Every structure is written in structure tokens, then in C-alpha cells.
């Protein structure tokens, strides 16, 4: 009897891991999304079994400030693949008459999870996602009907929600603060969502130590390519047992898993109220920044050695936008040195210090972090819609768009501040201050 019961439990576990649920409706909008996308509530982090336990972090043996330990303690924190456990268990009991306890169910579920590879666990999680595939966005409604369902939010293209149930061609989802129905014809889920999730999701390594060494190979014996500050977010290109391959300005390198928190980021739905609040906040911030820029631009020229630099105020005119003034002001520092942790436009700065210091001349305070720059100002819908002065964010790097498909940025210690094609690397975000 025990064996029979456990077999039934295993069947229930499989159902729990692959359940599609009962789904419901929302309509795809024919209107085009504006150049500014949501800047709040759109990052959906799916933690994996490779999440690092912060309590186990230890400093590097050769430095208390720079981390590169190659012997990480990993704490597995795999979440359940479905929130429908009790409903599924009840259905199994009704259908079979078997007396299955929650404890037995959990035990079998845990055994199945432990038998899975990391890739299999991730795929099972991805099967529970609903991913929008539309030109702009699909409406999220409070009822599964285009006629009677009120629009309560938007699920943008490639954005993700968690499937609750499915019925009559509609998916009920939970995404961010939004819980409602989207029309199934505009989304994918189940097996079809597995590969798509890997494409639309970004695997991110967030630095959790003061300064992290990025090495040319997965060993502390390999040379240091660059340094990354705490809380910076790096795009992961490969995961090894103790090391993670990431992309930084100096190229692709390796960091110890011990000193990064791994997650998969997806864009989430935005509620109607959140959209209205965001647009109002962005407009208020834009107007405040414009007022501060006109008030706070420096009028005296900076000098370094024999070279003179024009003030920010000299670029701010009635005939040009503040963004164009920012771009023009920034380009005059091309050729000056790159210094990690620096913020001097003349004597040396790193990438985020460069952006921070340029904008400081226009009365705008920005963080000294390329990762934090991904959330300042308003989001711009891709590089194609960028305007001069926009901040272009990459994995572990940031620059200022100057127009013509180019950026000015503090690149590396070897090249200093220079102008590059904005698309020379994968762009993570474009942010607009003015």
C-alpha cells in the first residue's frame, strides 16, 4: 500500500511541476508603445538553487576589500514549481480515493526535485511562466472577456507572469502587483516557454562584496581583467561549479560564485495605477531636472595643465536641448585617463564616475554605480529611440549617448575616455534624465 501510495504521489508531483492550470482573457493593443517604457516594478528576479548564502561569505585571503575566493559555499533555495499543490493533491485524492497526506506529497516532491539536474529544475520552473509575444503589449483584464473584462494592467512584449490557471483560451497570471487574465493567443506557456524564457530572461550576477576581481580564467592564478564595485549587476554568459563567466568593459572574465548573487530577471506587468503614477513621476522628475540644470550649470571653465575646458553653462542654450548640452560637454574630456573608483573628468574617472560627474555639472545627482544607473530617470525603448544625453547601460559599464549611434564613455585604463559605437556591446537599458 505504501508503494502504491507513493506512486500516486509521484504522479501528483509530476502534475504539480507541469500543470498549466485553467486560463483566461485580455486583448493585445494595436497602439504603439511610446519610447518610454515602465521604469518601476518591471524586474522579476527568479532565484535559483545557486543562490549564495550571504552568511557564508568570507573575505579573500590576499585582500579584505577585493574578493575572488574560488571555494564558495552555496545554499540551495529551489522554490516550488507550482502554488497549486493543495488543489492538485485534493484532485488526486478525489480521483483515486487514495489517502495522501501533505507530508507524503512534500516528501515525494522533494525526492523528485533532488533527483533532477539544475537544468531540469530550471526548465520545470520556466514551464509555469506565461510570456507575452506581441508587437507592443497585451492587456491584463479583471475578467476573462474582452467585452466585460476591465483593463487593469499591461504585459509588455517578452514580459513574464506566473500561470495560475487556464480556461477557454485565457490565462490567469500573477505578474508584479497585477493578477488577472491575458488572452492565450498572445502568450506562450508550458513547454513553449522553456526556451523562450532563456532568451528573454537575463541571467544576472549581482556583486555582494566591496570590490570584486574579474579574472581572465576560472582560477585565482589567472590575471585580473578588471574590478567591479558592490551592487553592480553583470550579465552571466556561462556558469561553472565555482565560477561564473561574466561580461565587463574589459571583456569576458570569471568571478567566484561566492561573491555574487545569481538571479534571472524578467520584465513584469505594470498595473494601470502604476503606469499613471510612473508617468506622472517621470514628468515631474524631468521638469525638476530641467529647472535644476538651468539653475545649476557651472559657468566657469575648468582647467587641467595647459588644457582648458568649456563650462556646462556654455553649452546650455535656448536653441538646443539639455540632453544635447550634456553630450557636447562630455565629449570635450575624450582622451583623459580612466581610473577605477575615480570621478575626476580631468585627472581620472571610471565609467559611472564619468556619467555622475558630467551630470553633476548640470545640477543632477546620480549614483556612482553602473548597476544603479539602470534605474535612474525614465526608461527608453531601446537604442533606436535614444537621444543625446541619454545614459546607455551595459553589463558592468555605462556611457552617455551623443547621437549618431555613438557614446562617450570612460572605457578602460588602457584607452581612457573615448567615443565608441553604442551597439558595440549588448545594451541592457537606456535611461533618460532630460
XYZ file of C-alpha atoms in Angstrom:
434
model
C 0.000 0.000 0.000
C 2.856 2.340 0.828
C 4.441 1.732 -2.563
C 1.134 2.293 -4.379
C 0.537 5.479 -2.425
C 3.981 6.848 -3.230
C 3.494 6.088 -6.914
C 0.311 8.147 -6.829
C 2.162 10.901 -5.031
C 4.868 10.870 -7.694
C 2.169 11.238 -10.345
C 0.839 14.187 -8.405
C 4.302 15.733 -8.221
C 4.711 15.434 -11.957
C 1.340 17.093 -12.390
C 2.336 19.865 -9.985
C 5.543 20.511 -11.880
C 3.922 20.612 -15.299
C 0.432 21.904 -14.544
C -0.820 24.552 -16.907
C -3.912 25.393 -14.858
C -7.062 26.941 -16.139
C -6.537 30.209 -18.156
C -8.368 33.465 -19.161
C -8.513 36.750 -21.390
C -7.001 40.124 -22.252
C -6.620 41.815 -25.596
C -3.479 42.881 -27.438
C -3.373 46.586 -28.051
C -2.905 47.848 -31.576
C -1.483 51.140 -30.351
C 2.269 51.550 -30.292
C 4.206 51.752 -27.091
C 5.772 55.143 -26.506
C 9.534 55.496 -26.432
C 9.421 55.450 -22.637
C 8.676 52.072 -21.002
C 7.958 51.385 -17.317
C 10.796 52.319 -15.021
C 9.329 50.831 -11.863
C 8.041 47.400 -10.989
C 9.375 45.648 -14.094
C 12.188 43.486 -12.780
C 11.184 39.914 -11.985
C 14.019 38.028 -10.291
C 13.761 34.246 -10.383
C 16.202 32.958 -7.788
C 17.729 29.567 -8.490
C 19.264 26.773 -6.498
C 22.605 28.512 -6.987
C 21.739 31.450 -4.736
C 24.599 32.249 -2.412
C 24.148 32.267 1.340
C 25.404 35.668 2.463
C 26.112 34.271 5.923
C 28.783 32.044 4.407
C 30.687 34.794 2.616
C 34.365 35.030 3.517
C 36.965 37.556 2.503
C 39.748 36.813 0.024
C 42.943 35.609 1.620
C 45.038 38.234 -0.153
C 42.763 41.224 0.447
C 39.988 42.265 2.812
C 38.489 44.570 0.203
C 38.823 42.619 -3.034
C 37.006 39.294 -3.367
C 37.941 36.378 -5.608
C 37.545 33.289 -3.412
C 37.305 30.158 -5.534
C 35.809 27.948 -2.823
C 32.213 29.109 -2.424
C 29.550 27.787 -0.063
C 26.293 27.509 -1.989
C 22.900 27.273 -0.336
C 20.206 25.612 -2.425
C 16.966 27.561 -2.286
C 14.871 25.957 -5.000
C 11.289 27.243 -4.920
C 8.247 25.024 -5.543
C 7.310 24.863 -9.207
C 3.593 25.466 -8.531
C 1.392 27.171 -5.979
C -1.424 24.736 -6.724
C -0.107 21.916 -4.528
C -3.138 21.533 -2.260
C -5.642 21.717 -5.124
C -3.750 19.096 -7.101
C -3.467 16.847 -4.055
C -7.218 17.109 -3.435
C -7.927 16.270 -7.077
C -5.706 13.166 -6.855
C -7.437 12.032 -3.689
C -10.915 12.508 -5.194
C -9.979 10.700 -8.403
C -8.217 7.728 -6.806
C -9.608 7.512 -3.294
C -6.028 7.346 -2.024
C -5.346 8.839 1.385
C -2.345 11.020 0.591
C -1.021 13.360 3.250
C 0.659 16.704 2.636
C 3.762 15.275 4.312
C 3.878 12.360 1.866
C 3.321 14.757 -1.024
C 6.105 17.056 0.132
C 8.434 14.100 0.658
C 7.852 12.777 -2.853
C 8.122 16.268 -4.313
C 11.449 16.806 -2.547
C 12.732 13.437 -3.745
C 11.819 14.269 -7.324
C 13.479 17.679 -7.115
C 16.662 16.219 -5.652
C 16.832 13.702 -8.496
C 16.688 16.488 -11.080
C 19.679 18.223 -12.606
C 19.960 22.010 -12.255
C 18.883 22.410 -15.878
C 15.815 20.210 -15.329
C 14.816 22.216 -12.247
C 15.081 25.464 -14.176
C 13.056 24.073 -17.065
C 10.284 22.960 -14.729
C 10.141 26.464 -13.246
C 10.051 28.004 -16.720
C 7.066 25.809 -17.667
C 4.969 27.722 -15.129
C 5.681 31.077 -16.804
C 3.444 32.941 -19.246
C 5.435 35.057 -21.708
C 3.840 37.759 -23.875
C 4.608 37.586 -27.610
C 3.098 40.710 -29.177
C 4.249 43.831 -31.004
C 3.636 46.103 -28.028
C 1.723 44.673 -25.070
C -1.241 42.511 -24.147
C -3.887 43.910 -21.823
C -4.410 42.266 -18.450
C -8.115 42.177 -17.533
C -10.029 41.518 -14.333
C -12.315 39.031 -16.116
C -11.707 36.571 -18.981
C -13.631 38.626 -21.515
C -12.818 41.413 -23.948
C -16.369 42.730 -23.595
C -16.788 42.579 -19.820
C -13.206 42.485 -18.584
C -11.804 45.817 -17.396
C -8.178 46.537 -18.284
C -6.159 46.554 -15.052
C -2.640 46.422 -16.464
C -0.284 45.692 -19.341
C 2.032 42.760 -20.012
C 4.644 44.086 -22.434
C 6.257 42.031 -25.200
C 8.644 39.420 -23.764
C 7.343 40.230 -20.270
C 6.607 37.402 -17.873
C 3.943 36.306 -15.412
C 3.327 33.138 -13.416
C 0.464 30.937 -14.581
C -2.349 30.433 -12.064
C -4.923 28.725 -14.276
C -6.146 28.364 -17.852
C -9.658 28.217 -19.302
C -11.320 28.867 -22.648
C -8.219 30.364 -24.254
C -7.365 32.701 -21.384
C -4.508 32.563 -18.866
C -4.891 33.853 -15.349
C -1.495 35.172 -14.280
C 0.305 36.839 -11.422
C 2.939 39.336 -12.541
C 4.318 42.018 -10.269
C 1.365 43.582 -8.480
C -1.021 42.559 -11.260
C -3.241 39.476 -11.071
C -5.658 39.000 -13.951
C -6.335 37.450 -17.332
C -4.477 37.635 -20.637
C -5.611 36.175 -23.929
C -3.721 32.950 -24.595
C -3.191 33.603 -28.310
C -0.817 36.434 -27.438
C 1.290 34.430 -24.968
C 3.194 31.169 -24.620
C 3.490 28.866 -21.628
C 4.385 25.273 -20.774
C 6.983 23.586 -22.991
C 6.997 26.507 -25.435
C 8.002 28.887 -22.630
C 11.127 26.953 -21.635
C 13.444 28.002 -24.462
C 11.833 31.425 -24.832
C 12.411 32.171 -21.133
C 16.124 31.579 -21.644
C 16.112 34.143 -24.457
C 14.013 36.896 -22.878
C 15.331 36.474 -19.342
C 18.675 37.894 -18.313
C 20.889 35.842 -16.046
C 22.368 38.397 -13.661
C 25.212 38.228 -11.149
C 24.942 40.995 -8.543
C 28.189 41.777 -6.736
C 27.798 41.430 -2.954
C 31.300 42.366 -1.825
C 33.060 45.743 -1.702
C 35.246 45.212 -4.769
C 35.265 42.092 -6.910
C 38.136 40.912 -9.119
C 37.209 39.708 -12.593
C 39.827 37.258 -13.861
C 40.756 36.012 -17.317
C 40.127 32.406 -16.252
C 38.331 30.419 -13.533
C 41.239 30.454 -11.088
C 42.873 32.836 -8.641
C 46.078 32.198 -10.591
C 44.663 33.914 -13.676
C 45.302 37.595 -14.297
C 42.858 40.277 -13.175
C 40.959 41.818 -16.090
C 39.093 44.407 -14.091
C 37.448 45.383 -10.813
C 33.732 45.698 -10.153
C 32.145 47.552 -7.190
C 29.483 46.209 -4.847
C 25.883 46.025 -6.128
C 26.924 46.219 -9.776
C 24.958 43.834 -11.973
C 26.813 41.730 -14.534
C 25.344 39.667 -17.353
C 26.212 35.993 -16.967
C 27.378 34.150 -20.089
C 28.337 30.826 -18.504
C 28.029 29.126 -15.125
C 30.600 26.718 -13.737
C 30.580 24.876 -10.430
C 32.553 27.505 -8.510
C 32.924 30.318 -11.030
C 30.666 32.444 -13.207
C 31.652 33.885 -16.575
C 30.506 37.491 -16.927
C 30.827 40.385 -19.333
C 32.563 43.617 -18.340
C 34.049 46.517 -20.288
C 37.468 44.845 -20.464
C 35.933 41.691 -21.967
C 34.567 38.406 -20.666
C 36.051 37.095 -17.449
C 35.329 34.979 -14.391
C 34.188 35.778 -10.864
C 33.773 33.491 -7.865
C 30.190 32.389 -7.236
C 30.720 33.148 -3.549
C 30.748 36.878 -4.128
C 27.762 37.265 -6.447
C 24.029 36.692 -6.046
C 22.589 34.928 -9.097
C 19.099 35.540 -10.436
C 17.135 35.521 -13.678
C 15.472 38.834 -14.447
C 12.286 39.201 -16.443
C 10.127 42.221 -17.174
C 6.821 42.065 -15.300
C 3.383 43.508 -15.915
C 2.536 47.049 -14.921
C -0.805 47.901 -13.369
C -2.904 50.781 -14.643
C -2.333 52.693 -11.410
C 1.418 52.049 -11.538
C 1.585 53.302 -15.121
C -0.229 56.522 -14.267
C 1.939 57.096 -11.197
C 5.129 56.365 -13.159
C 4.302 58.729 -15.995
C 3.440 61.487 -13.514
C 6.624 60.900 -11.526
C 8.788 60.834 -14.667
C 7.316 64.091 -15.939
C 7.801 65.773 -12.570
C 11.391 64.488 -12.400
C 12.078 65.682 -15.929
C 10.793 69.172 -15.230
C 12.718 69.322 -11.952
C 15.907 68.205 -13.676
C 15.452 70.816 -16.384
C 14.941 73.551 -13.794
C 17.938 72.372 -11.787
C 20.090 72.143 -14.910
C 19.336 75.709 -15.916
C 19.993 76.854 -12.368
C 22.934 74.614 -11.584
C 25.124 74.619 -14.697
C 28.637 75.731 -13.938
C 29.729 78.896 -15.693
C 33.461 78.818 -15.030
C 35.810 76.866 -17.283
C 37.788 74.014 -15.769
C 41.500 73.804 -16.405
C 43.915 70.925 -16.145
C 47.502 71.702 -17.035
C 47.572 73.590 -20.323
C 44.158 72.384 -21.497
C 41.020 74.410 -20.897
C 37.500 73.013 -20.767
C 34.270 74.827 -21.519
C 31.681 75.067 -18.772
C 28.379 73.226 -18.840
C 26.638 76.581 -18.944
C 28.304 77.459 -22.242
C 26.544 74.508 -23.917
C 23.114 75.286 -22.482
C 21.252 77.479 -24.939
C 17.644 78.169 -25.879
C 18.134 76.515 -29.281
C 19.427 73.143 -28.017
C 18.063 70.604 -25.574
C 19.682 69.989 -22.195
C 20.461 66.446 -23.365
C 22.446 67.771 -26.325
C 24.292 70.111 -23.981
C 25.199 67.151 -21.762
C 26.550 65.230 -24.754
C 28.589 68.169 -26.059
C 30.010 68.929 -22.620
C 31.008 65.279 -22.099
C 32.879 64.860 -25.389
C 35.487 67.506 -24.556
C 37.015 65.129 -21.991
C 37.888 62.465 -24.560
C 41.489 61.366 -24.103
C 41.567 61.883 -20.351
C 42.520 58.909 -18.160
C 40.417 56.083 -16.741
C 40.904 55.473 -13.014
C 38.925 52.797 -11.156
C 36.847 54.414 -8.407
C 37.670 57.896 -9.703
C 35.279 60.707 -10.584
C 37.545 63.471 -11.918
C 36.778 64.400 -15.518
C 40.306 65.689 -15.936
C 42.540 63.592 -13.687
C 40.823 60.221 -13.929
C 37.419 58.586 -13.574
C 35.731 55.258 -14.065
C 32.637 54.773 -16.230
C 29.929 55.563 -13.671
C 32.072 58.316 -12.134
C 32.261 59.895 -15.595
C 28.484 59.876 -16.055
C 27.960 61.079 -12.487
C 30.423 63.967 -12.822
C 29.145 65.085 -16.222
C 25.590 65.284 -14.919
C 26.726 66.968 -11.706
C 27.763 69.912 -13.875
C 24.112 70.199 -14.902
C 22.815 70.127 -11.337
C 21.771 66.461 -11.394
C 22.914 63.998 -8.743
C 23.465 60.419 -9.945
C 24.870 57.329 -8.187
C 28.469 56.195 -8.627
C 27.375 52.763 -9.864
C 26.725 51.423 -13.352
C 24.178 48.994 -11.921
C 22.257 51.741 -10.110
C 22.274 53.868 -13.288
C 19.940 51.293 -14.840
C 17.087 52.649 -12.727
C 17.624 56.433 -12.839
C 15.405 58.723 -14.875
C 12.915 57.220 -17.321
C 13.303 54.058 -19.399
C 13.742 54.494 -23.148
C 12.513 51.814 -25.544
C 15.835 50.675 -26.947
C 18.876 52.262 -28.528
C 16.916 53.131 -31.669
C 14.968 55.705 -29.629
C 17.962 57.143 -27.769
C 18.603 60.887 -27.774
C 21.799 62.818 -26.979
C 22.396 62.894 -23.251
C 20.683 59.562 -22.570
C 22.531 57.116 -20.337
C 23.346 53.798 -22.023
C 23.836 50.877 -19.639
C 25.762 47.671 -20.280
C 26.889 44.763 -18.149
C 29.237 46.381 -15.628
C 29.533 49.550 -17.706
C 27.751 52.787 -18.616
C 28.189 55.667 -21.065
C 26.470 58.785 -22.453
C 24.748 58.738 -25.828
C 25.941 61.577 -28.085
C 23.864 60.851 -31.199
C 24.687 59.170 -34.481
C 24.728 55.752 -32.812
C 27.695 56.660 -30.599
C 28.500 57.034 -26.904
C 31.239 58.790 -24.974
C 32.491 56.811 -22.002
C 35.368 56.176 -19.645
C 36.286 52.837 -21.167
C 39.353 51.125 -19.689
C 42.692 52.006 -18.111
C 44.297 51.363 -21.484
C 42.012 53.582 -23.596
C 40.704 56.191 -21.128
C 37.703 58.337 -22.062
C 36.733 57.732 -25.669
C 33.917 57.619 -28.217
C 32.559 54.237 -29.352
C 29.644 52.796 -31.293
C 26.785 52.477 -28.819
C 25.940 48.995 -30.102
C 29.455 47.590 -29.648
C 28.096 45.503 -26.766
C 24.679 44.287 -25.639
C 22.692 47.208 -24.241
C 20.838 46.422 -21.019
C 18.982 49.711 -20.660
C 18.743 53.256 -21.952
C 17.723 55.893 -19.395
C 16.662 59.500 -19.952
C 17.196 62.300 -17.443
C 16.055 65.270 -19.565
